[in-house]
Tab-separated table of N, CA, C and O in Angstrom:
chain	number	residue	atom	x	y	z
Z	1	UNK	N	0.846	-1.184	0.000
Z	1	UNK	CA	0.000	0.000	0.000
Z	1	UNK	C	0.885	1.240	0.000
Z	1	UNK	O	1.564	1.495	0.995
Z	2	UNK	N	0.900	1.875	-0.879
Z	2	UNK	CA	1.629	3.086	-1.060
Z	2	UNK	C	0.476	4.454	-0.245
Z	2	UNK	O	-0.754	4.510	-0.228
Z	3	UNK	N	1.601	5.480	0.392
Z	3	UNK	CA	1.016	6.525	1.240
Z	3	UNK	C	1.374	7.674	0.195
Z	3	UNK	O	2.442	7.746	-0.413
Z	4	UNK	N	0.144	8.694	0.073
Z	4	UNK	CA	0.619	9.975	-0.850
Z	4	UNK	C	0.669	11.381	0.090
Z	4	UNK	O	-0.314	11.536	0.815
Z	5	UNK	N	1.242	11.947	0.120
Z	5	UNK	CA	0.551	12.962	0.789
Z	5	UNK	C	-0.547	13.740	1.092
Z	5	UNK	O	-0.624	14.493	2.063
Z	6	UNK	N	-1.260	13.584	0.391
Z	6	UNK	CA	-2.618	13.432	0.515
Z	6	UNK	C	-3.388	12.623	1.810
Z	6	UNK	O	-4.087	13.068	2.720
Z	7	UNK	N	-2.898	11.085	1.448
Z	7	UNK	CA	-2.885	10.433	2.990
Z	7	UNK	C	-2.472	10.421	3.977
Z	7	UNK	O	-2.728	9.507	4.760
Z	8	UNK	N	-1.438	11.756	4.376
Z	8	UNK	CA	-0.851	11.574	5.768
Z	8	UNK	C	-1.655	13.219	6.147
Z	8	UNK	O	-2.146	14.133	5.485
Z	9	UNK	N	-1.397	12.871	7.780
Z	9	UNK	CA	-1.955	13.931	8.470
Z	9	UNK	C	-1.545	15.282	8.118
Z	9	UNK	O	-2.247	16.291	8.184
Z	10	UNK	N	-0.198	15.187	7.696
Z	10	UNK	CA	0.731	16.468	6.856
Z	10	UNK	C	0.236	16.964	5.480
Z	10	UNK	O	0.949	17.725	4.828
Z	11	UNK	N	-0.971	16.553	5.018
Z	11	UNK	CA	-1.271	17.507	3.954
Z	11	UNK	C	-0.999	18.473	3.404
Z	11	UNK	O	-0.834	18.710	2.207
Z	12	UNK	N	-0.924	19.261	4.545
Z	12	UNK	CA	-1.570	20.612	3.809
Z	12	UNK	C	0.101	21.136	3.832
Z	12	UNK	O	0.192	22.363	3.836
Z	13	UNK	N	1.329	20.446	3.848
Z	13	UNK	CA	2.846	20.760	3.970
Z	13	UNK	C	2.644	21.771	2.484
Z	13	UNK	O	1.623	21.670	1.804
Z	14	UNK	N	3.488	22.487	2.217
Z	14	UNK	CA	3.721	23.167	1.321
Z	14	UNK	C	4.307	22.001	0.048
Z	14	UNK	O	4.799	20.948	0.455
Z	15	UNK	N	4.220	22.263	-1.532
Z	15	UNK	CA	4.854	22.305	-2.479
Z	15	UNK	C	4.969	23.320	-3.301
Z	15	UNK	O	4.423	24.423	-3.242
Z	16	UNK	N	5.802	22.840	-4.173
Z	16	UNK	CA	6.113	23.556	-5.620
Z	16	UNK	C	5.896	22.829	-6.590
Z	16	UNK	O	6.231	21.650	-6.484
Z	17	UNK	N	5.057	23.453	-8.263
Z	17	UNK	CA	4.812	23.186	-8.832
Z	17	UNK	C	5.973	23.613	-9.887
Z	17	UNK	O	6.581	24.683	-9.833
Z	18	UNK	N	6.135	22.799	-10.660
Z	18	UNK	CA	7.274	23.220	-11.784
Z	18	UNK	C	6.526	23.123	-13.139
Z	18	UNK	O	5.647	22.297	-13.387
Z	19	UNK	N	7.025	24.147	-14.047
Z	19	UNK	CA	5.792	23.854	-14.974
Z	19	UNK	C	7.373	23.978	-16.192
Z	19	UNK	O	8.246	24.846	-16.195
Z	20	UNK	N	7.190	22.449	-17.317
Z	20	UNK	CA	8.211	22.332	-17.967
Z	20	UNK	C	7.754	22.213	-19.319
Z	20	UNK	O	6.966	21.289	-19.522
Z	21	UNK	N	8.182	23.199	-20.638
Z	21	UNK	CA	7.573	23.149	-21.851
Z	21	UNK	C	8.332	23.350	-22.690
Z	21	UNK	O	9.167	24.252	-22.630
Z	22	UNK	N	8.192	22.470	-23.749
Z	22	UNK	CA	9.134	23.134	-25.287
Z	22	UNK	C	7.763	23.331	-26.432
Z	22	UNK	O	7.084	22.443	-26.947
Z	23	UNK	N	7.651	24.968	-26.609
Z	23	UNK	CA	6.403	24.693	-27.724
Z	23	UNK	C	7.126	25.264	-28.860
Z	23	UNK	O	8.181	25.894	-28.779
Z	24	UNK	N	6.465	24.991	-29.937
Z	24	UNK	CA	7.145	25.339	-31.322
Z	24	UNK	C	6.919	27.153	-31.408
Z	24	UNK	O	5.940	27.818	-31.071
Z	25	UNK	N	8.239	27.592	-31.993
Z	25	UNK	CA	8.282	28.766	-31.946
Z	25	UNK	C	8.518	29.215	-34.239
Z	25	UNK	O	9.247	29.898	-34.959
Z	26	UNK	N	7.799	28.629	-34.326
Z	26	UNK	CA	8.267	28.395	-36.034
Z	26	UNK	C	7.658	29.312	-37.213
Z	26	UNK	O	8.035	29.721	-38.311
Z	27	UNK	N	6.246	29.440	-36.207
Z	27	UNK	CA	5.391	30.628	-37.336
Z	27	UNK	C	5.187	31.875	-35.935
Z	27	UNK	O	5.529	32.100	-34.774
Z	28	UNK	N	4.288	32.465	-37.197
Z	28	UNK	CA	4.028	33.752	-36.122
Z	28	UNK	C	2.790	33.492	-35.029
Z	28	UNK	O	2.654	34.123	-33.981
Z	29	UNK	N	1.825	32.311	-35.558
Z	29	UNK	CA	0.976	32.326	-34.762
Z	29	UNK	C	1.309	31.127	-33.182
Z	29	UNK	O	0.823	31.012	-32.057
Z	30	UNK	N	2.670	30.281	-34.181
Z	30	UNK	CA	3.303	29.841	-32.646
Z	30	UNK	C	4.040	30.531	-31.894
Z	30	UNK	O	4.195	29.950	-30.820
Z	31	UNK	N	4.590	31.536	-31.950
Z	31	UNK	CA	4.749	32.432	-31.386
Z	31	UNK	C	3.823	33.065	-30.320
Z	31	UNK	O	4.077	33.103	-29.115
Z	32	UNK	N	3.035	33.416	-30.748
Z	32	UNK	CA	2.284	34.085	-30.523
Z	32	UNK	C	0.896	33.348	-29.222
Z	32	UNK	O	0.025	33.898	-28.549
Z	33	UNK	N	1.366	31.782	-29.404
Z	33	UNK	CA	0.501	30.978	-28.309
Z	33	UNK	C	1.796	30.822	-27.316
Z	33	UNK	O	1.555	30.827	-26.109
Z	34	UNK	N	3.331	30.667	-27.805
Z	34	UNK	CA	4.055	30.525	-26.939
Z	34	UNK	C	3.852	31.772	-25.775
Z	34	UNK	O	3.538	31.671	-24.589
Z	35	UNK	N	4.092	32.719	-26.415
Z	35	UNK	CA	3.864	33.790	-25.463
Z	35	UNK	C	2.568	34.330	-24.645
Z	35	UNK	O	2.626	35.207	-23.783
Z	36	UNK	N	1.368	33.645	-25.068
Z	36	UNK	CA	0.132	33.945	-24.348
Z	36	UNK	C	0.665	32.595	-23.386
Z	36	UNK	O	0.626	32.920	-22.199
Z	37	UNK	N	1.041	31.494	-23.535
Z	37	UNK	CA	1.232	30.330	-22.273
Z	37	UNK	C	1.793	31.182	-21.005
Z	37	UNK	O	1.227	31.401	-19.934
Z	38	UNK	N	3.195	31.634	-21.493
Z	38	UNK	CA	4.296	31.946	-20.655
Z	38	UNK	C	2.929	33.234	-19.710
Z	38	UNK	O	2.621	32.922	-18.560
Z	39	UNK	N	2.382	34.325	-20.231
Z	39	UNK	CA	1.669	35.033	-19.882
Z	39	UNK	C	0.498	34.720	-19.169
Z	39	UNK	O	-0.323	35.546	-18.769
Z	40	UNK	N	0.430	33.115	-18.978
Z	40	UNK	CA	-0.766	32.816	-18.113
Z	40	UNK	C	-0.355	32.449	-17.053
Z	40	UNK	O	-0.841	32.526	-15.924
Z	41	UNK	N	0.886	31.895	-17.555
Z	41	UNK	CA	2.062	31.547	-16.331
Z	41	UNK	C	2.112	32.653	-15.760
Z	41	UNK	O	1.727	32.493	-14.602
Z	42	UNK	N	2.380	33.685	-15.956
Z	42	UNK	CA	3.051	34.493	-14.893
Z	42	UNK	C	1.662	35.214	-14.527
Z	42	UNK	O	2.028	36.110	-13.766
Z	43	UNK	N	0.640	35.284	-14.621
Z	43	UNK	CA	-0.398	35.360	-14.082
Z	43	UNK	C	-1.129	35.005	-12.933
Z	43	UNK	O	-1.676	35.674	-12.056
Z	44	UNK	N	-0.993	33.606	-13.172
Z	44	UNK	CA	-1.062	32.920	-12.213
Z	44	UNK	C	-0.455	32.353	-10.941
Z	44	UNK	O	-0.890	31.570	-10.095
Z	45	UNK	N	0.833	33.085	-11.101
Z	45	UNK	CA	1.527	33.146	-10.266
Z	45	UNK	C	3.628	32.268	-10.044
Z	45	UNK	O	4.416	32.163	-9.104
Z	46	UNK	N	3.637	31.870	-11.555
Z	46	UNK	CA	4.358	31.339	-11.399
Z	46	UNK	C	5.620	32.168	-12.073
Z	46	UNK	O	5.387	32.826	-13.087
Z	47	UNK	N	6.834	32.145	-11.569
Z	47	UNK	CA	8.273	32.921	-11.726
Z	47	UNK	C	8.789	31.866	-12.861
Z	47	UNK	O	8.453	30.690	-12.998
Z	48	UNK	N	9.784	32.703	-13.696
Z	48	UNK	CA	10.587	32.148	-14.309
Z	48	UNK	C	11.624	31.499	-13.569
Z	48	UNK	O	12.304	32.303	-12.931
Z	49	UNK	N	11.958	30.328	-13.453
Z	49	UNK	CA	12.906	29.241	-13.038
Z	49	UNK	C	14.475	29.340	-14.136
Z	49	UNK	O	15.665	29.493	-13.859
Z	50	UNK	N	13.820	29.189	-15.265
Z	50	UNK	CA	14.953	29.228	-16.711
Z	50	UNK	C	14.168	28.889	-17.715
Z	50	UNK	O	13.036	28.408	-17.762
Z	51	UNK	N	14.848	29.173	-18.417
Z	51	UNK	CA	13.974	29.286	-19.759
Z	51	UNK	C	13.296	28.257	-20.144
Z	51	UNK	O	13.939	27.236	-20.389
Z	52	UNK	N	11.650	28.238	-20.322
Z	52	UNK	CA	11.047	27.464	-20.995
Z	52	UNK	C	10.749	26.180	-19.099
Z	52	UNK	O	10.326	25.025	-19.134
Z	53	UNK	N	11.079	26.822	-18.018
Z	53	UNK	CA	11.015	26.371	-16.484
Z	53	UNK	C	10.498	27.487	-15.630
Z	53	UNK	O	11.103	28.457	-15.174
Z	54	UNK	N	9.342	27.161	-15.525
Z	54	UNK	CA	8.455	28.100	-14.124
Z	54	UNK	C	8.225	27.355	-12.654
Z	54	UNK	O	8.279	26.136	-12.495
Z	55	UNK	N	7.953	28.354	-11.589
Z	55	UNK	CA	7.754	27.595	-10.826
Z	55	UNK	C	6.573	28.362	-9.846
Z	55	UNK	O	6.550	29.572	-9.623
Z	56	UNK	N	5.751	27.510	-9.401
Z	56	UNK	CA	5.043	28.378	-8.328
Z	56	UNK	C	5.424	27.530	-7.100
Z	56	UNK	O	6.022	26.461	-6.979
Z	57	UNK	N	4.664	28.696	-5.929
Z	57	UNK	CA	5.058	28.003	-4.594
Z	57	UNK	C	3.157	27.665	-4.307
Z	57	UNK	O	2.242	28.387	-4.704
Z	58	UNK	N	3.072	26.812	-3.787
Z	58	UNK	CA	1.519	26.451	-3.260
Z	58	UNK	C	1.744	25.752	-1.941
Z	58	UNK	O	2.559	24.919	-1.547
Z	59	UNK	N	0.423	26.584	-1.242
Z	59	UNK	CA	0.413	25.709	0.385
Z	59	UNK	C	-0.277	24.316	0.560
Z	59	UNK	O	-0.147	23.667	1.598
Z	60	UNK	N	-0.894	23.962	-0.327
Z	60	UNK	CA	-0.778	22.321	-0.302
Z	60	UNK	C	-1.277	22.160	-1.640
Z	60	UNK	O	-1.488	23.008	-2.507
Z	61	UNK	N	-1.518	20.141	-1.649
Z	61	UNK	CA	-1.252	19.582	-2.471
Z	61	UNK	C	-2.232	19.886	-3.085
Z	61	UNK	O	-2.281	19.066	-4.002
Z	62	UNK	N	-2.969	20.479	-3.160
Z	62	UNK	CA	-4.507	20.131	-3.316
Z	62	UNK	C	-4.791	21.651	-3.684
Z	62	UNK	O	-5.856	21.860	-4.265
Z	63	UNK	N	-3.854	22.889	-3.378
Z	63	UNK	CA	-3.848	23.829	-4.491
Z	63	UNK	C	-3.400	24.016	-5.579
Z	63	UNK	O	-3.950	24.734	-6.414
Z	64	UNK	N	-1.996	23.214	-5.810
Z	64	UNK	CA	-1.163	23.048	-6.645
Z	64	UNK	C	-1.998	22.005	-7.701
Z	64	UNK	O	-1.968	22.134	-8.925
Z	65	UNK	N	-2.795	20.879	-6.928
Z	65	UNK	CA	-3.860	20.497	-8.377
Z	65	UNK	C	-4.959	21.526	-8.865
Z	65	UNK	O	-5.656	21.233	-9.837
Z	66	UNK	N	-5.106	22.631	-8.254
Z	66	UNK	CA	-6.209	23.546	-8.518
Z	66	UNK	C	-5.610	24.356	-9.448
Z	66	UNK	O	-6.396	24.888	-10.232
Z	67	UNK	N	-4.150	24.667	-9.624
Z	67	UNK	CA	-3.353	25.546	-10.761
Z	67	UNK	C	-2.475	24.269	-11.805
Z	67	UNK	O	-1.809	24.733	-12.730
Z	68	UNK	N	-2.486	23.356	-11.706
Z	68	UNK	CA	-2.263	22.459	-12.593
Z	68	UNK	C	-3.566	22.477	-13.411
Z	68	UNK	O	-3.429	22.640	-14.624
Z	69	UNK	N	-4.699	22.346	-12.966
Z	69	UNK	CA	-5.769	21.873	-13.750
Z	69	UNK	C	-6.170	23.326	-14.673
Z	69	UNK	O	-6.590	23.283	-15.830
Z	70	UNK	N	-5.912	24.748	-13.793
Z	70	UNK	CA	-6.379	25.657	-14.693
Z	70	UNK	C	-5.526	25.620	-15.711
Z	70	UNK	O	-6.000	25.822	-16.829
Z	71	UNK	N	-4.074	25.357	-15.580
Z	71	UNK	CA	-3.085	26.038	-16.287
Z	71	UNK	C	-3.576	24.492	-17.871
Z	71	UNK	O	-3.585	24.593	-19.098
Z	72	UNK	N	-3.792	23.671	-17.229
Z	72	UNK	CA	-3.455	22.475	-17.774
Z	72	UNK	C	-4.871	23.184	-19.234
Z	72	UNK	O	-4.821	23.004	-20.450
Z	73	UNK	N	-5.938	23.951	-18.421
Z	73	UNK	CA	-7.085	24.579	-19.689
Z	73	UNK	C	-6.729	25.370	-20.286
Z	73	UNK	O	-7.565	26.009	-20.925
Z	74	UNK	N	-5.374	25.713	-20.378
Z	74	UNK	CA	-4.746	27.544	-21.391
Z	74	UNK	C	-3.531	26.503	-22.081
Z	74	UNK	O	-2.644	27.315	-22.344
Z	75	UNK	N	-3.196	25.602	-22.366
Z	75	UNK	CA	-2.504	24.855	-23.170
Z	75	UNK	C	-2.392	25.430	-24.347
Z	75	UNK	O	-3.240	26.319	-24.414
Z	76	UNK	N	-1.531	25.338	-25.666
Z	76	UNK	CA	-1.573	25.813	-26.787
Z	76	UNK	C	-1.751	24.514	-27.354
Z	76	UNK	O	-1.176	23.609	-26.749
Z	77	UNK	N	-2.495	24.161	-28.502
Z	77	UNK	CA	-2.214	23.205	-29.020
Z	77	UNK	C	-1.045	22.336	-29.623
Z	77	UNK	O	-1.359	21.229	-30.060
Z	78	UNK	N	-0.164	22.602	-29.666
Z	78	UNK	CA	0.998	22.204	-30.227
Z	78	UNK	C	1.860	22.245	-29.218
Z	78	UNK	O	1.741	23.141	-28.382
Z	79	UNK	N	3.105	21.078	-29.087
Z	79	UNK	CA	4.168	20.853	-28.191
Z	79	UNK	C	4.137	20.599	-26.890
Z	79	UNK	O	2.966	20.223	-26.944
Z	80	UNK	N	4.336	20.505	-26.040
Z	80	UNK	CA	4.857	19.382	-24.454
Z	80	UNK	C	4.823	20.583	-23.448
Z	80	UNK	O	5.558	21.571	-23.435
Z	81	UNK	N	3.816	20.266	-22.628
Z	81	UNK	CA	3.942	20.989	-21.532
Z	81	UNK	C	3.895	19.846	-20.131
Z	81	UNK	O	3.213	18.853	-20.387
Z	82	UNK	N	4.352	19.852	-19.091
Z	82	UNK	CA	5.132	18.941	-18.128
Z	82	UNK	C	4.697	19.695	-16.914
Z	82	UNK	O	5.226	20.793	-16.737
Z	83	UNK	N	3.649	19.192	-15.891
Z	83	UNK	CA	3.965	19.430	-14.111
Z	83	UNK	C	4.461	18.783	-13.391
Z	83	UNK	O	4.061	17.625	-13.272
Z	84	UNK	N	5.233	19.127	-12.834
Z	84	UNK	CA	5.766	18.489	-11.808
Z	84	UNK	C	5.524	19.080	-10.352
Z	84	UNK	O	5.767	20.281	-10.232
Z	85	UNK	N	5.066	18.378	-9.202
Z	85	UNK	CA	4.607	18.391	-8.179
Z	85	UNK	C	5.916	17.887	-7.046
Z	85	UNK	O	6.028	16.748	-6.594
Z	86	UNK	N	6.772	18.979	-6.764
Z	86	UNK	CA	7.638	18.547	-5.386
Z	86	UNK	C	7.325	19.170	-3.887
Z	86	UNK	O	6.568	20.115	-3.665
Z	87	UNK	N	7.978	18.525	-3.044
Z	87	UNK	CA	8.063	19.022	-1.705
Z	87	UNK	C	8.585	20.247	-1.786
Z	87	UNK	O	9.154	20.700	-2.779
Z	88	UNK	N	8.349	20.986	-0.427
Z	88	UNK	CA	9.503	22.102	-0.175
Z	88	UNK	C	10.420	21.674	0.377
Z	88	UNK	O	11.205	22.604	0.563
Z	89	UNK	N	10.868	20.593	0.839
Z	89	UNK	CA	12.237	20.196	1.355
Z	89	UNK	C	12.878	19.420	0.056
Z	89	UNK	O	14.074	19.521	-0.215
Z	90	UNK	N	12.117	18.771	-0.585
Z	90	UNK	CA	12.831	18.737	-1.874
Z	90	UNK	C	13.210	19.536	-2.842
Z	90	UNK	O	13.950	19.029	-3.684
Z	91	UNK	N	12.754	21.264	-3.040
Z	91	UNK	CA	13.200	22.002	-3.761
Z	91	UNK	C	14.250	22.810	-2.820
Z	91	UNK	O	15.190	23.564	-3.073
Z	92	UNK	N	13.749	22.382	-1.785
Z	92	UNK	CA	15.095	23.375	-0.866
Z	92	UNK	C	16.251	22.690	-1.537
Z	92	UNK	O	17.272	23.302	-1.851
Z	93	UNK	N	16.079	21.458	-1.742
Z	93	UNK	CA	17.720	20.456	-1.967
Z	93	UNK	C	18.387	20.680	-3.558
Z	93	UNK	O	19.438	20.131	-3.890
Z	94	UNK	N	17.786	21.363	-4.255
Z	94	UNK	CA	18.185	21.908	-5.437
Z	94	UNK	C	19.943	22.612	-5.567
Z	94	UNK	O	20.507	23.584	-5.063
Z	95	UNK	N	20.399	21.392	-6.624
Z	95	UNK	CA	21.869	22.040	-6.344
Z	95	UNK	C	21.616	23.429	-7.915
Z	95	UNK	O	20.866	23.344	-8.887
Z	96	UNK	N	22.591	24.538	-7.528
Z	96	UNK	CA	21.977	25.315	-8.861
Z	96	UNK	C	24.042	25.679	-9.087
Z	96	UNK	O	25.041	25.659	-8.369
Z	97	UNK	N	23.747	25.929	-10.328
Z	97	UNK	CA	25.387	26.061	-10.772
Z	97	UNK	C	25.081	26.875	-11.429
Z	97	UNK	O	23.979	26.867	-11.978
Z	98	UNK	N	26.247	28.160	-11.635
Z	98	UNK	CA	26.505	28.754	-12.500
Z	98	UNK	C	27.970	28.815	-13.277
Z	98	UNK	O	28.968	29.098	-12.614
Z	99	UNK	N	28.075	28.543	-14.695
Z	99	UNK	CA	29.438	28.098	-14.727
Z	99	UNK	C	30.227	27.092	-13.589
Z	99	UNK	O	29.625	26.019	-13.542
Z	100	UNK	N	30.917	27.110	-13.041
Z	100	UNK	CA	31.518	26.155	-12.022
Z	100	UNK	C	31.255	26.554	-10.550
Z	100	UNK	O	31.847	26.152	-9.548
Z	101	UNK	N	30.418	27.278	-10.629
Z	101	UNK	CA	30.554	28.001	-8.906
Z	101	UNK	C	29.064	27.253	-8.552
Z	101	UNK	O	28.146	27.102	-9.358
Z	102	UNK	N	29.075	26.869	-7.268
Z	102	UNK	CA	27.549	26.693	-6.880
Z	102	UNK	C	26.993	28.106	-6.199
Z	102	UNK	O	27.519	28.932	-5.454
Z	103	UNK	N	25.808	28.003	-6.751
Z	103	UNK	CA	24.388	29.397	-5.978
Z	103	UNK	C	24.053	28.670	-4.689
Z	103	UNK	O	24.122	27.490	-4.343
Z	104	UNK	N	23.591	30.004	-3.992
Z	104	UNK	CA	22.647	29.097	-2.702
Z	104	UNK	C	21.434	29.236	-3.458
Z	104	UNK	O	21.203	29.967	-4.421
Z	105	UNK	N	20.642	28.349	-2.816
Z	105	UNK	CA	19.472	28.211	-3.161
Z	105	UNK	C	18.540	29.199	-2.808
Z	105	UNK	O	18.788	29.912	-1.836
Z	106	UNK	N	17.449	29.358	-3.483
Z	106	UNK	CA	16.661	30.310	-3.640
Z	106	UNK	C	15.833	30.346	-2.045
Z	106	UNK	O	15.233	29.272	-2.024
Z	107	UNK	N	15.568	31.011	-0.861
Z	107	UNK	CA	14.775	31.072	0.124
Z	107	UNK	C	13.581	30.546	-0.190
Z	107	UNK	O	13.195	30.968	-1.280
Z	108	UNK	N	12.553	29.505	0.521
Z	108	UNK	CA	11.287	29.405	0.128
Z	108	UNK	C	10.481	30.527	1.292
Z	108	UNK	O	10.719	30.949	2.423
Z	109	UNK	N	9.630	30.661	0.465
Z	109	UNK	CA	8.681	31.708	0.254
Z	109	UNK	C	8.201	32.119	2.043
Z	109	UNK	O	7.760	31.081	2.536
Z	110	UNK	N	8.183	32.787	2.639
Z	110	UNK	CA	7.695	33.041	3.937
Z	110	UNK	C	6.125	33.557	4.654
Z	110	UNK	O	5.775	33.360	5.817
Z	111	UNK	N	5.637	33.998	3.975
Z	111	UNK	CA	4.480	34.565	3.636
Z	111	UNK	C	3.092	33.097	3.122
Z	111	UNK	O	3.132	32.535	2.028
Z	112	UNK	N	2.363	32.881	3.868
Z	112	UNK	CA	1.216	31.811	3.573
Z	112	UNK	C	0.596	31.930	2.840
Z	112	UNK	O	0.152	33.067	2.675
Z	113	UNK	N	0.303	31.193	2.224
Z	113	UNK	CA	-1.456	31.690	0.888
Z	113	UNK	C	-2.452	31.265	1.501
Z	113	UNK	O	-2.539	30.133	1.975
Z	114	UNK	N	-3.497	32.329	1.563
Z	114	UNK	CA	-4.985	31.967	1.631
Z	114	UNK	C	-5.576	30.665	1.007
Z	114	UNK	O	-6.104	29.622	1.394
Z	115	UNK	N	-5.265	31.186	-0.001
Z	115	UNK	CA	-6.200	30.289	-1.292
Z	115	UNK	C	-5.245	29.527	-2.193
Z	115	UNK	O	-5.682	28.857	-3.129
């Protein structure tokens, strides 16, 4: 029997949603959906991570399916869009490099969400 978070008393623990896409950038009108995506993205609340990598922060699991599912309805038709659903102690563990030097990692978020 596998446990999800969902099933433990810790629910409502914080994640991050990662939102991962390659859409075709080839005509003007793919263009033009690439950039209404990215624009719903950041609407909704999610930061640029790196290019073509967003991320939001959500206070549980169960909001982060509530912005998966909207985001998942503003899709462009064409090309790969990817959620990924982690812990906050698992994005705390994010090694980040620049050229050869390691970054510290980005602070998670301090401030609670309502909704």
């Amino acid at each position: 029997m596998s446990t999800t978070i969902r099933d433990t008393p810790y629910g409502w623990r914080s994640v991050w949603v990662l939102a991962l896409f390659d859409l075709p950038t080839e005509t003007k009108a793919h263009r033009r959906a690439y950039a209404r995506f990215r624009k719903d993205l950041l609407e909704d609340g999610f930061t640029m991570m790196q290019f073509s990598v967003y991320q939001r922060h959500c206070a549980s699991r169960e909001n982060a399916d509530v912005r998966i599912r909207r985001m998942g309805s503003l899709l462009p038709a064409e090309g790969e869009v990817r959620f990924l659903v982690i812990t906050d102690r698992q994005f705390g563990n994010i090694a980040t490099f620049w050229g050869r030097d390691r970054q510290p990692n980005a602070p998670s978020p301090t401030q609670m969400e309502l909704f």
